[in-house]
mmCIF file of C-alpha atoms in Angstrom:
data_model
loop_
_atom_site.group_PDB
_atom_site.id
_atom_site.type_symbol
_atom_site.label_atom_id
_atom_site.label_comp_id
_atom_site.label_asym_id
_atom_site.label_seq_id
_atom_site.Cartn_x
_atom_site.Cartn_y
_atom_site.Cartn_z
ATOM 1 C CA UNK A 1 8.559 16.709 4.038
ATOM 2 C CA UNK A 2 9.807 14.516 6.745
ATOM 3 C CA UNK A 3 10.017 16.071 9.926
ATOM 4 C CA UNK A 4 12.677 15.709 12.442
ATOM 5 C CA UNK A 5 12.027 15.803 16.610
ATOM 6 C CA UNK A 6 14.428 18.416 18.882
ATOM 7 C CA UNK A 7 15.386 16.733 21.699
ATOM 8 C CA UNK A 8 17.174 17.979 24.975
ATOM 9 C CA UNK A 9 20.632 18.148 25.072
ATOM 10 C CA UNK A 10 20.865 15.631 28.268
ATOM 11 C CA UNK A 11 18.360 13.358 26.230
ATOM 12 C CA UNK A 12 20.572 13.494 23.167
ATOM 13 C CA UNK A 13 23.721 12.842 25.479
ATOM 14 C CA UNK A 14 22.100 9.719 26.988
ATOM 15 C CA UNK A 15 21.539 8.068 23.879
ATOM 16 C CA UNK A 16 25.063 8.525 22.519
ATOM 17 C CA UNK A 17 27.029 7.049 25.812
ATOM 18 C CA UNK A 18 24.202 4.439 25.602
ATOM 19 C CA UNK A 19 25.308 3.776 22.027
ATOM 20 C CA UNK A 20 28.852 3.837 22.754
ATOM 21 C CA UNK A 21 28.873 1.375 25.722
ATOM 22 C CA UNK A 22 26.832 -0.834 23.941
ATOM 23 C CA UNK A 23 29.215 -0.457 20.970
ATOM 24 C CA UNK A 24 31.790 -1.523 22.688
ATOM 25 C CA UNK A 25 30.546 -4.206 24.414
ATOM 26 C CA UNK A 26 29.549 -5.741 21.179
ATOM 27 C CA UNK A 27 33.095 -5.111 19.784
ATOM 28 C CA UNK A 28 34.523 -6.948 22.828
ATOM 29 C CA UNK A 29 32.500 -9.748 22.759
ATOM 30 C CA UNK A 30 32.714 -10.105 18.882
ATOM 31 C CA UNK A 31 36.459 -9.719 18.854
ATOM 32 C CA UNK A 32 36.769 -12.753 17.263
ATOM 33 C CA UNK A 33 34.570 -12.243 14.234
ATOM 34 C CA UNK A 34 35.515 -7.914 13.695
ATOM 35 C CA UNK A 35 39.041 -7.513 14.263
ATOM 36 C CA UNK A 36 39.726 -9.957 11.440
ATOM 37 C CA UNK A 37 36.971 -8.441 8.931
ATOM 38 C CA UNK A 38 38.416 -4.991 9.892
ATOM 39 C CA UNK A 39 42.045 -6.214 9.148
ATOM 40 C CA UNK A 40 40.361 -8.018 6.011
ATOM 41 C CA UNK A 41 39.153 -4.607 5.113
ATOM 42 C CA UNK A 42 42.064 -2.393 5.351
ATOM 43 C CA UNK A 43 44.226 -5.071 3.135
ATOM 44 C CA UNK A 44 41.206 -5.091 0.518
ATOM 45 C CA UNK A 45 41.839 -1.659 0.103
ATOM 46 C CA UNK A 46 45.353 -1.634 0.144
ATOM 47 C CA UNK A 47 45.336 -4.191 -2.617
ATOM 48 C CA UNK A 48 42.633 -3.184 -4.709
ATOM 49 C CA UNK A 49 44.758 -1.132 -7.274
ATOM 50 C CA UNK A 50 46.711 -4.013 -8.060
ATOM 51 C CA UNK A 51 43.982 -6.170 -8.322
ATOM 52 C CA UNK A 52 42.189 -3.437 -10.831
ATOM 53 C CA UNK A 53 45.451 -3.478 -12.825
ATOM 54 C CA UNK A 54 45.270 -7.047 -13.447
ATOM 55 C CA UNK A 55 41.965 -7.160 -14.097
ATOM 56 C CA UNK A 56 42.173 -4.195 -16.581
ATOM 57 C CA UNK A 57 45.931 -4.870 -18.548
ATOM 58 C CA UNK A 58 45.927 -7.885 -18.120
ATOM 59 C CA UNK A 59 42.639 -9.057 -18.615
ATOM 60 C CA UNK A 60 42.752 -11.560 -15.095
ATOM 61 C CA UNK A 61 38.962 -12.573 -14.374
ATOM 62 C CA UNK A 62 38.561 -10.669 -10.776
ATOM 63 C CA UNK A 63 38.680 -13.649 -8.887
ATOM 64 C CA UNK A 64 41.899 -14.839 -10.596
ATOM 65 C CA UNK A 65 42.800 -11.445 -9.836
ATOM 66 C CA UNK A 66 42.097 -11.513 -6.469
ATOM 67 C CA UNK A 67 44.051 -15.072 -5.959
ATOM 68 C CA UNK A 68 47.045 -13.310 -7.511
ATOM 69 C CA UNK A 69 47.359 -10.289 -5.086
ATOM 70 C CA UNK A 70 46.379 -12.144 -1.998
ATOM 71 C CA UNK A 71 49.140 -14.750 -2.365
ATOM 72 C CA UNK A 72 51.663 -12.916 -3.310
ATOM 73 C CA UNK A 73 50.717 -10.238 -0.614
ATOM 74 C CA UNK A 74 50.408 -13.232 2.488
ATOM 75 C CA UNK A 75 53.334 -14.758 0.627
ATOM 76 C CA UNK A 76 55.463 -11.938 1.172
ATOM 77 C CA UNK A 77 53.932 -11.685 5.025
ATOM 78 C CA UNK A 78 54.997 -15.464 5.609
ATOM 79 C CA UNK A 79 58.316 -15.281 3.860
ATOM 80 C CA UNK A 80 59.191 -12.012 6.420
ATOM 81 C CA UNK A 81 57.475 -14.532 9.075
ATOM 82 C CA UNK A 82 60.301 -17.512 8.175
ATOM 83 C CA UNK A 83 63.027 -14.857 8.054
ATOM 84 C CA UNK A 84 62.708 -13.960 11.766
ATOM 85 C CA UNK A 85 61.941 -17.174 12.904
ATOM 86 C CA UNK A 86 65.489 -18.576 11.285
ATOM 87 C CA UNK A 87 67.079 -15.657 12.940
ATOM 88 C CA UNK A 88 65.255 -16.274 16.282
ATOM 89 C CA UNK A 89 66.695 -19.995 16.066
ATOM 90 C CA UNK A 90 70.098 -18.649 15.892
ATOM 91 C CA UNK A 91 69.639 -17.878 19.488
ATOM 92 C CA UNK A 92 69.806 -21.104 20.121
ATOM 93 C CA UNK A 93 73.446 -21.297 19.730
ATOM 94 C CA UNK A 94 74.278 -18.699 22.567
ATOM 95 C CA UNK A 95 71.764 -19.988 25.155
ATOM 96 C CA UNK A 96 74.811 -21.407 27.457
ATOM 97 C CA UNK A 97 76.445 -17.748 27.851
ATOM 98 C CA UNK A 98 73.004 -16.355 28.106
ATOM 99 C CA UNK A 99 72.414 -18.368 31.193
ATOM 100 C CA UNK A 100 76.190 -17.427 32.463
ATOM 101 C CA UNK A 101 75.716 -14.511 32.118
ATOM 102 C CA UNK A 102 71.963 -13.793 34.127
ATOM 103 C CA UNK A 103 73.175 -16.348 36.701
ATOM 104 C CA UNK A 104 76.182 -13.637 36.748
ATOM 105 C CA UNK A 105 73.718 -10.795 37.048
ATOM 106 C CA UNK A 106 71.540 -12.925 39.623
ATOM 107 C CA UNK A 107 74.580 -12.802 41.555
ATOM 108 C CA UNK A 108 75.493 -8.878 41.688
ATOM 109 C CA UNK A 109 71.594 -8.573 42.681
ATOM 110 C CA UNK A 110 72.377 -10.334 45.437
ATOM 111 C CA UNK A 111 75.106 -9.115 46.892
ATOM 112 C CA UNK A 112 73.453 -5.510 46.304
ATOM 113 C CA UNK A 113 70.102 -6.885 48.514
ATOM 114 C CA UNK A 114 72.379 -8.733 50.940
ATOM 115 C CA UNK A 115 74.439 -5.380 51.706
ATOM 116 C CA UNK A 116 71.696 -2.656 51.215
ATOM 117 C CA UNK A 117 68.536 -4.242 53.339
ATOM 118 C CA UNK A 118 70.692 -7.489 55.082
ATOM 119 C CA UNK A 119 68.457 -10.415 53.948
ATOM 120 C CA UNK A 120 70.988 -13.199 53.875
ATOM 121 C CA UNK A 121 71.940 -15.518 50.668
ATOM 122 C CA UNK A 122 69.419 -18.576 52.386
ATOM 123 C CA UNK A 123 66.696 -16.281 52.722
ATOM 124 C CA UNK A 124 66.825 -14.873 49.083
ATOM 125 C CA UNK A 125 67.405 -18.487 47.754
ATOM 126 C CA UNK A 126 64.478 -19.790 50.155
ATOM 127 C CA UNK A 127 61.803 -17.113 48.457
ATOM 128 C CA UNK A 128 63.335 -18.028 44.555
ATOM 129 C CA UNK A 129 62.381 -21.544 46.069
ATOM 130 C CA UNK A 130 59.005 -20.834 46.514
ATOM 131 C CA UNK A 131 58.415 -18.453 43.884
ATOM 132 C CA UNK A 132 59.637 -21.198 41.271
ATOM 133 C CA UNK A 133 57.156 -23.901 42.960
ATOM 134 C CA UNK A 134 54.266 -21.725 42.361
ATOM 135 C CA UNK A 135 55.558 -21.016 38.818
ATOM 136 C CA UNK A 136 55.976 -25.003 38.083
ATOM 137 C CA UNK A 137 52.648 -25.280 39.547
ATOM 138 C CA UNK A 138 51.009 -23.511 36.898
ATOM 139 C CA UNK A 139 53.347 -24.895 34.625
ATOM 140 C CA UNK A 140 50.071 -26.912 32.828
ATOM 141 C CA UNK A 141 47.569 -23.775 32.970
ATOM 142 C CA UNK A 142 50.237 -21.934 31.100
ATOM 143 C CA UNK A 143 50.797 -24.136 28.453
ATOM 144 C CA UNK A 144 47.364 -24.874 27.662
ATOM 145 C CA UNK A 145 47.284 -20.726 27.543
ATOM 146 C CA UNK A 146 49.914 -20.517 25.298
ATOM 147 C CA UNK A 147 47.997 -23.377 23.064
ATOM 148 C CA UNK A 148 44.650 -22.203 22.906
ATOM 149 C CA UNK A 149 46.659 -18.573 22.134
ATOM 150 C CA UNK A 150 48.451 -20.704 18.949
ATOM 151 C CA UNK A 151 45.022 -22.150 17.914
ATOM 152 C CA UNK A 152 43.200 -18.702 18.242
ATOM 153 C CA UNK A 153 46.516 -17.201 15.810
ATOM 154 C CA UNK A 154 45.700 -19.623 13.409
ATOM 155 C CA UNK A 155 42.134 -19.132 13.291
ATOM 156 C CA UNK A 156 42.690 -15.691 13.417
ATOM 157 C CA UNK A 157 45.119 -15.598 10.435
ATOM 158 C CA UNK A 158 42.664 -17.704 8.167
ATOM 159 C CA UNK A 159 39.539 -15.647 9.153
ATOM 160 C CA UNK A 160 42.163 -12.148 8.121
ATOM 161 C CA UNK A 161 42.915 -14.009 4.637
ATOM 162 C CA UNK A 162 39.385 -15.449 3.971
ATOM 163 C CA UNK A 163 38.063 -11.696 4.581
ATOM 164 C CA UNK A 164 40.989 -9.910 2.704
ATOM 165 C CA UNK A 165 40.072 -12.589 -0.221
ATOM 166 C CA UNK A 166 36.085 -12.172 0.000
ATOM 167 C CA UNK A 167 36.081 -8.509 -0.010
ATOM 168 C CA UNK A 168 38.656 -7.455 -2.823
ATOM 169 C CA UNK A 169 36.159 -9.824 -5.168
ATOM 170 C CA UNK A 170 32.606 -8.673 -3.904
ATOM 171 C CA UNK A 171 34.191 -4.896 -3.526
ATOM 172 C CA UNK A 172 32.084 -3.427 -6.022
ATOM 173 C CA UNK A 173 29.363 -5.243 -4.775
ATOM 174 C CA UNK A 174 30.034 -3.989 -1.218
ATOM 175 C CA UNK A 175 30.126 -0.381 -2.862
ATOM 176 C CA UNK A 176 26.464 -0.104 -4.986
ATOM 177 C CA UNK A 177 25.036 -1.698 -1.310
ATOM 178 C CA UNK A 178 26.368 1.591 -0.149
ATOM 179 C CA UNK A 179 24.929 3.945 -2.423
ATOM 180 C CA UNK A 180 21.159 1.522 -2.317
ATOM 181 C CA UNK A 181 21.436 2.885 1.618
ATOM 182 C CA UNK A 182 21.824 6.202 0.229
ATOM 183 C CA UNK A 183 19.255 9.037 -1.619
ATOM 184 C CA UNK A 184 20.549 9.401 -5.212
ATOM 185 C CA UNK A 185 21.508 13.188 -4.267
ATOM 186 C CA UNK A 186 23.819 11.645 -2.098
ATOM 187 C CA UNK A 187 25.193 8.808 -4.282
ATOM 188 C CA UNK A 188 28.450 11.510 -5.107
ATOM 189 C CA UNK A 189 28.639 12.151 -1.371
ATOM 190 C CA UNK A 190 29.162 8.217 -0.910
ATOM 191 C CA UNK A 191 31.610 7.994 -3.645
ATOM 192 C CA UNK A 192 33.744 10.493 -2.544
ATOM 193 C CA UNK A 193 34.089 8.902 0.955
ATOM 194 C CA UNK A 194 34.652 5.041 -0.403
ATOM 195 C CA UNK A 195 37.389 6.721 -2.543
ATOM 196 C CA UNK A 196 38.930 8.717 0.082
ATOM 197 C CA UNK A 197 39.255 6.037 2.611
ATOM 198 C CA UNK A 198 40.687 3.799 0.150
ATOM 199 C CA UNK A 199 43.289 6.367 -0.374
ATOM 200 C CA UNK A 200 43.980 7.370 3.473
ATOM 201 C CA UNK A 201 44.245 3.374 4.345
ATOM 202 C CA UNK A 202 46.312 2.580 1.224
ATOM 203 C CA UNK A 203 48.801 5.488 2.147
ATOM 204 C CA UNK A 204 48.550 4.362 5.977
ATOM 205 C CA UNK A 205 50.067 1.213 5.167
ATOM 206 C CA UNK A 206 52.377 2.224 3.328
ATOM 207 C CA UNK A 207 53.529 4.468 5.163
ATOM 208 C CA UNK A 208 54.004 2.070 8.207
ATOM 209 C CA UNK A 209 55.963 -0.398 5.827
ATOM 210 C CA UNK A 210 58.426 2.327 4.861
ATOM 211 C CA UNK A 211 58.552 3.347 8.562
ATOM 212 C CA UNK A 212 59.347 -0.171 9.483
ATOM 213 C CA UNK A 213 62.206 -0.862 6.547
ATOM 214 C CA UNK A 214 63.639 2.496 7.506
ATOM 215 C CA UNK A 215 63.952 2.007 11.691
ATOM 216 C CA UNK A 216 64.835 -1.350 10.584
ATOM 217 C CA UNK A 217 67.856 0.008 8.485
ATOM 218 C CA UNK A 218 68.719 2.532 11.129
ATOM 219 C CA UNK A 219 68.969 0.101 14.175
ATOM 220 C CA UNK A 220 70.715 -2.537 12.230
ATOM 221 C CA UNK A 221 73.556 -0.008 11.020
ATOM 222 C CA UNK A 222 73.366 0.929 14.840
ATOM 223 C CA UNK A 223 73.528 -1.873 16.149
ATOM 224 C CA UNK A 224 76.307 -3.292 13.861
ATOM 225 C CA UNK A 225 78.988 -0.317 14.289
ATOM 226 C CA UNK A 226 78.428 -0.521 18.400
ATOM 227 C CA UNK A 227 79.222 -4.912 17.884
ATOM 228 C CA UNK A 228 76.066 -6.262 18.835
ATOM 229 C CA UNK A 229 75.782 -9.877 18.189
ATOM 230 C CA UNK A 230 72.349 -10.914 15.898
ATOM 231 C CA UNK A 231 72.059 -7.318 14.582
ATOM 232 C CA UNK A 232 69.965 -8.154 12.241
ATOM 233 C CA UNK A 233 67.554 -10.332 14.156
ATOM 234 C CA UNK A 234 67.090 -7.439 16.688
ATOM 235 C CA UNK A 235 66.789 -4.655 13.997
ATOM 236 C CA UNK A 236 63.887 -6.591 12.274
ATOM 237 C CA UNK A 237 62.335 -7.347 15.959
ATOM 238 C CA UNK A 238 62.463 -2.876 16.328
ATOM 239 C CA UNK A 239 61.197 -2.719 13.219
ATOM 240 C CA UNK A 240 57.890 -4.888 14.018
ATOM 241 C CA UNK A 241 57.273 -3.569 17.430
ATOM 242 C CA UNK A 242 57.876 -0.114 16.389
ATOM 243 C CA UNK A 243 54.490 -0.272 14.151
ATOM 244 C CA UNK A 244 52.580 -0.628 17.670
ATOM 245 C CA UNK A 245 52.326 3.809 18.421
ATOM 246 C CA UNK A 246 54.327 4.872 21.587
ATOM 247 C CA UNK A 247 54.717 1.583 23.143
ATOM 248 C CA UNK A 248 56.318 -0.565 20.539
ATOM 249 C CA UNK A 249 59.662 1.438 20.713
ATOM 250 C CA UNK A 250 60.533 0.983 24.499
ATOM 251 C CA UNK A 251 59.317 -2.516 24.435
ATOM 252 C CA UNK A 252 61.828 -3.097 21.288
ATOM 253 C CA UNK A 253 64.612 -1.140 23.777
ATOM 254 C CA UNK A 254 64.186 -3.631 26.480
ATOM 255 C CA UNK A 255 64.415 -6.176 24.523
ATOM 256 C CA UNK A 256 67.137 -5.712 22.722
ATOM 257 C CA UNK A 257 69.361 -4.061 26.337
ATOM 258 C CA UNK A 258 68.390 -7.514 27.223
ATOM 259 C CA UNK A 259 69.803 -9.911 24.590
ATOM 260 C CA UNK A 260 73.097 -7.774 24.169
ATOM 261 C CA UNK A 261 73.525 -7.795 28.075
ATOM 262 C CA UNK A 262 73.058 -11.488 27.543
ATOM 263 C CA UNK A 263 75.770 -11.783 24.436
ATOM 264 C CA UNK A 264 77.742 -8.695 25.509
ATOM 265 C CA UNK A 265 79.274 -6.116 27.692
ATOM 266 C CA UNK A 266 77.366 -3.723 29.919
ATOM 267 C CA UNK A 267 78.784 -0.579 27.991
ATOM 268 C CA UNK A 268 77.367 -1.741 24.826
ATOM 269 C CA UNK A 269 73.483 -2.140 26.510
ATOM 270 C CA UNK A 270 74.368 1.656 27.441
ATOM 271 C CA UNK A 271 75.567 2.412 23.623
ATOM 272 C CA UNK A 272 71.963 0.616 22.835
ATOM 273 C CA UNK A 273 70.029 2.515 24.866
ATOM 274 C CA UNK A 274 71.898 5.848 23.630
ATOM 275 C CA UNK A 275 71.315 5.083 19.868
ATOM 276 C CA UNK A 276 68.075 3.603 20.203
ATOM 277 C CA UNK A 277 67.093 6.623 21.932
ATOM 278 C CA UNK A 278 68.303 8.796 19.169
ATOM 279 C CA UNK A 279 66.683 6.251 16.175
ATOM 280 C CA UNK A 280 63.728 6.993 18.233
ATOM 281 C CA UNK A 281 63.488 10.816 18.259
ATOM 282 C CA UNK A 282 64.222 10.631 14.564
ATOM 283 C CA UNK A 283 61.438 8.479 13.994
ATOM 284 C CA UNK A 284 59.219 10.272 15.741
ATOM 285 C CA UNK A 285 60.113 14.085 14.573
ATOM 286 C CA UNK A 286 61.324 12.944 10.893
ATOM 287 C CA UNK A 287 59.908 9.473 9.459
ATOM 288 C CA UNK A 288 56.501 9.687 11.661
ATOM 289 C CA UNK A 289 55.153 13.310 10.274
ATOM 290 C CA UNK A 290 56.644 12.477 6.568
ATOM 291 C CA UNK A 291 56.103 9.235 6.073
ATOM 292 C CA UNK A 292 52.938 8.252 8.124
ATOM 293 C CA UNK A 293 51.655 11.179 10.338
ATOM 294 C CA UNK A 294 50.933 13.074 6.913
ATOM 295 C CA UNK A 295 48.876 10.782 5.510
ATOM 296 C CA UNK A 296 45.866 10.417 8.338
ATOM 297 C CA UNK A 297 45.727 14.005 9.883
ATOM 298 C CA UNK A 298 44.626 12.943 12.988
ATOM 299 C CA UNK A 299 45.797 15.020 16.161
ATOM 300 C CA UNK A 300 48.147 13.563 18.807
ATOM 301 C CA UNK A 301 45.680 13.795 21.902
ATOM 302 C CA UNK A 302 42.697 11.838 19.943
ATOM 303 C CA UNK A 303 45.004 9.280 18.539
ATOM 304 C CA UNK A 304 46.469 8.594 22.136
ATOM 305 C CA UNK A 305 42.645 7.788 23.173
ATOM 306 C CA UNK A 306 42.261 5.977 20.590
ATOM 307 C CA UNK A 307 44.812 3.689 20.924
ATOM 308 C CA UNK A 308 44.218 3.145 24.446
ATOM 309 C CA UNK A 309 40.206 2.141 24.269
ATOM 310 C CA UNK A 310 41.952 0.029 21.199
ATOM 311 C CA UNK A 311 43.849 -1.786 23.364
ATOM 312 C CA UNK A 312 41.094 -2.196 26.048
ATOM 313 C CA UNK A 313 39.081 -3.352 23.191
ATOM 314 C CA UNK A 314 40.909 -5.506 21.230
ATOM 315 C CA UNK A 315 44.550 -5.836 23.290
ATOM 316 C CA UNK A 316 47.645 -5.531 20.744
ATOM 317 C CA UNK A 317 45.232 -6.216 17.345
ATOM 318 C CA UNK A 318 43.086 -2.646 18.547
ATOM 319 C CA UNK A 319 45.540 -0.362 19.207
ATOM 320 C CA UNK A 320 47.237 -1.337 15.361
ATOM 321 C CA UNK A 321 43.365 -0.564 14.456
ATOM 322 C CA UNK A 322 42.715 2.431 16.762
ATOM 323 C CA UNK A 323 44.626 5.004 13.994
ATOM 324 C CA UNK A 324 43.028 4.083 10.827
ATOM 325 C CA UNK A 325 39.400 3.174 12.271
ATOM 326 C CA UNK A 326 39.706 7.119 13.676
ATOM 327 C CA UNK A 327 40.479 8.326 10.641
ATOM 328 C CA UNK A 328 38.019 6.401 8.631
ATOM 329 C CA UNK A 329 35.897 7.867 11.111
ATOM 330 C CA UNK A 330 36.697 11.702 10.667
ATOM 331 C CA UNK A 331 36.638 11.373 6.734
ATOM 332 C CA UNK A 332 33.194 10.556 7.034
ATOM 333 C CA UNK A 333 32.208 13.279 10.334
ATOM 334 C CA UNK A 334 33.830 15.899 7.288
ATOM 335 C CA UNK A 335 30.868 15.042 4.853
ATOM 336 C CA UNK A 336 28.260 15.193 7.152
ATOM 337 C CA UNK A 337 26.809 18.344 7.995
ATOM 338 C CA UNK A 338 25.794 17.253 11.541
ATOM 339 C CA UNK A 339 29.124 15.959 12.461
ATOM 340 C CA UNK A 340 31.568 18.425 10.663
ATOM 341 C CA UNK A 341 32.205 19.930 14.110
ATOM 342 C CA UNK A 342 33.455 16.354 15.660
ATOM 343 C CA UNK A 343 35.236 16.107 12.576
ATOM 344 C CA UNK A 344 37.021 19.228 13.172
ATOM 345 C CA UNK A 345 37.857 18.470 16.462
ATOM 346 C CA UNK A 346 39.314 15.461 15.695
ATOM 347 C CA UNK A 347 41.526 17.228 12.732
ATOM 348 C CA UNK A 348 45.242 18.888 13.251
ATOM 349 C CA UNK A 349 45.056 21.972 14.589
ATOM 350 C CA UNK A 350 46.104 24.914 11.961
ATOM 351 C CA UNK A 351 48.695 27.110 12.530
ATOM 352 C CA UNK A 352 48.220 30.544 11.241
ATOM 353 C CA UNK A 353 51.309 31.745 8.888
#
């Protein structure tokens, strides 16, 4: 009988923040290499069923079946990808008036400073001066940012589809590794989680799609009966940002107040903001607990955590993570004894009828 040692509780607590900070370092440092795998992962799962229907009706060899559903599933991801970017050219075309039209707004500024604190027209010009010196300055550091940040997409994209591609053909493989870790008394134990995160992820993503088409639909018909020029373009542009939780929404808003400031009147950024606002409390008290809140019963206050140490972590790629990693997570704290309790506390709290 193997015997197990009780150690103190401030012992015990050591070790786990010792674990966790070196965790994290390692995820920080190995950005590169895990947030792809991970993404690899989740879009494995999501399209294992189709890949197990083409391998079982129609008789595809796995890896035929696995170059089936990941081209048609990054097809669809770069055809959505072309879409916005021919919408995002259109901009092109109203670049003159968008340029009126902040020079306009430059102006009102102006006069505001000038008669509220007194700095003088030459004064305000003199510090734009300077400010845009420094900014050509670093003109070259920028753009070999924004570069290295095109080559390190790239890379990242064909890590993401060499991953997704690896994992939905070795998947099975990947599974009996799991239960060889395991005792054989455990082996349904093991089974029951693979299967269970499958399902949670698959529904996740799902359920984010749907949110996306439907506050895509919503801002477009919005955005279309108030006039707003490229309605479509800054629906889809909602629709994207609003996957990112709590942030994505208000960073949409600005956006869009800004382009129909640029291609509009003021009282239509104020019928944006208005509508938006609305679209967003619907989303968040309809389409969020139906659609995708009900599939990973994670608690508010957790998931808030979570997607901030996701975004310390990992910046924009973490906090897309942060939900599905913690639920993944808390469907395996509920099938271990030790850990039920964290698992608990990581659960919905239930209210008592």
């Amino acid at each position: 009988m193997r015997k197990f040692i009780s150690l103190p509780f401030y012992i015990k607590l050591a070790c786990i923040l010792i674990s966790i900070v070196i965790l994290g370092y390692l995820a920080r440092i190995g950005d590169t290499i895990i947030v792809p795998l991970i993404l690899g992962i989740l879009f494995a799962m999501l399209l294992t069923p189709m890949s197990t229907l083409l391998e079982k009706k129609l008789r595809f060899p796995r890896t035929l079946a696995g170059i089936v559903c990941i081209v048609l599933f990054f097809g669809g991801l770069a055809t959505g990808l072309y879409l916005l970017a021919s919408q995002l050219s259109m901009l092109q075309e109203d670049w003159p008036a968008f340029k009126h039209q902040i020079l306009d707004g430059v102006e009102v500024v102006q006069d505001w400073v000038n008669h509220q604190f007194g700095i003088q027209y030459n004064e305000q010009m003199n510090l734009l001066n300077k400010t845009a010196s420094k900014s050509v300055d670093s003109g070259t550091l920028i753009l070999g940012t924004a570069l290295m940040s095109l080559s390190s997409i790239a890379i990242f994209l064909v890590f993401t589809f060499l991953y997704t591609f690896f994992i939905l053909i070795y998947r099975g493989h990947i599974v009996r590794f799991l239960l060889y870790l395991n005792a054989k008394e455990d082996h349904p134990v093991v089974l029951e989680i693979v299967a269970e995160v499958q399902y949670v992820v698959k529904r996740y993503l799902i359920g984010l799609l749907l949110q996306m088409l439907i506050v895509t639909t919503l801002v477009y018909i919005a955005l279309a009966i108030i006039g707003v020029k490229y309605s479509l373009l800054l629906a889809i542009i909602t629709g994207v940002f609003n996957v990112l939780p709590y942030i994505g929404i208000f960073s949409s808003m600005f956006i869009v107040a800004l382009i129909t400031f640029a291609t509009s009147t003021f009282s239509h950024v104020l019928f944006v903001f208005v509508a938006m606002s609305i679209i967003h409390m619907i989303d968040s008290n309809v389409i969020v607990p139906k659609v995708v809140g009900s599939k990973v019963k994670i608690n508010s206050l957790f998931a808030m955590m979570a997607i901030v140490c996701g975004e310390l972590i990992w910046g924009i790629s973490g906090m897309f993570l942060a939900i599905p990693l913690l639920a993944i997570v808390k469907i395996v704290m509920d099938r271990v004894d030790e850990l039920k309790p964290w698992g608990f506390l990581l659960g919905e709290e239930k209210v008592e009828k």
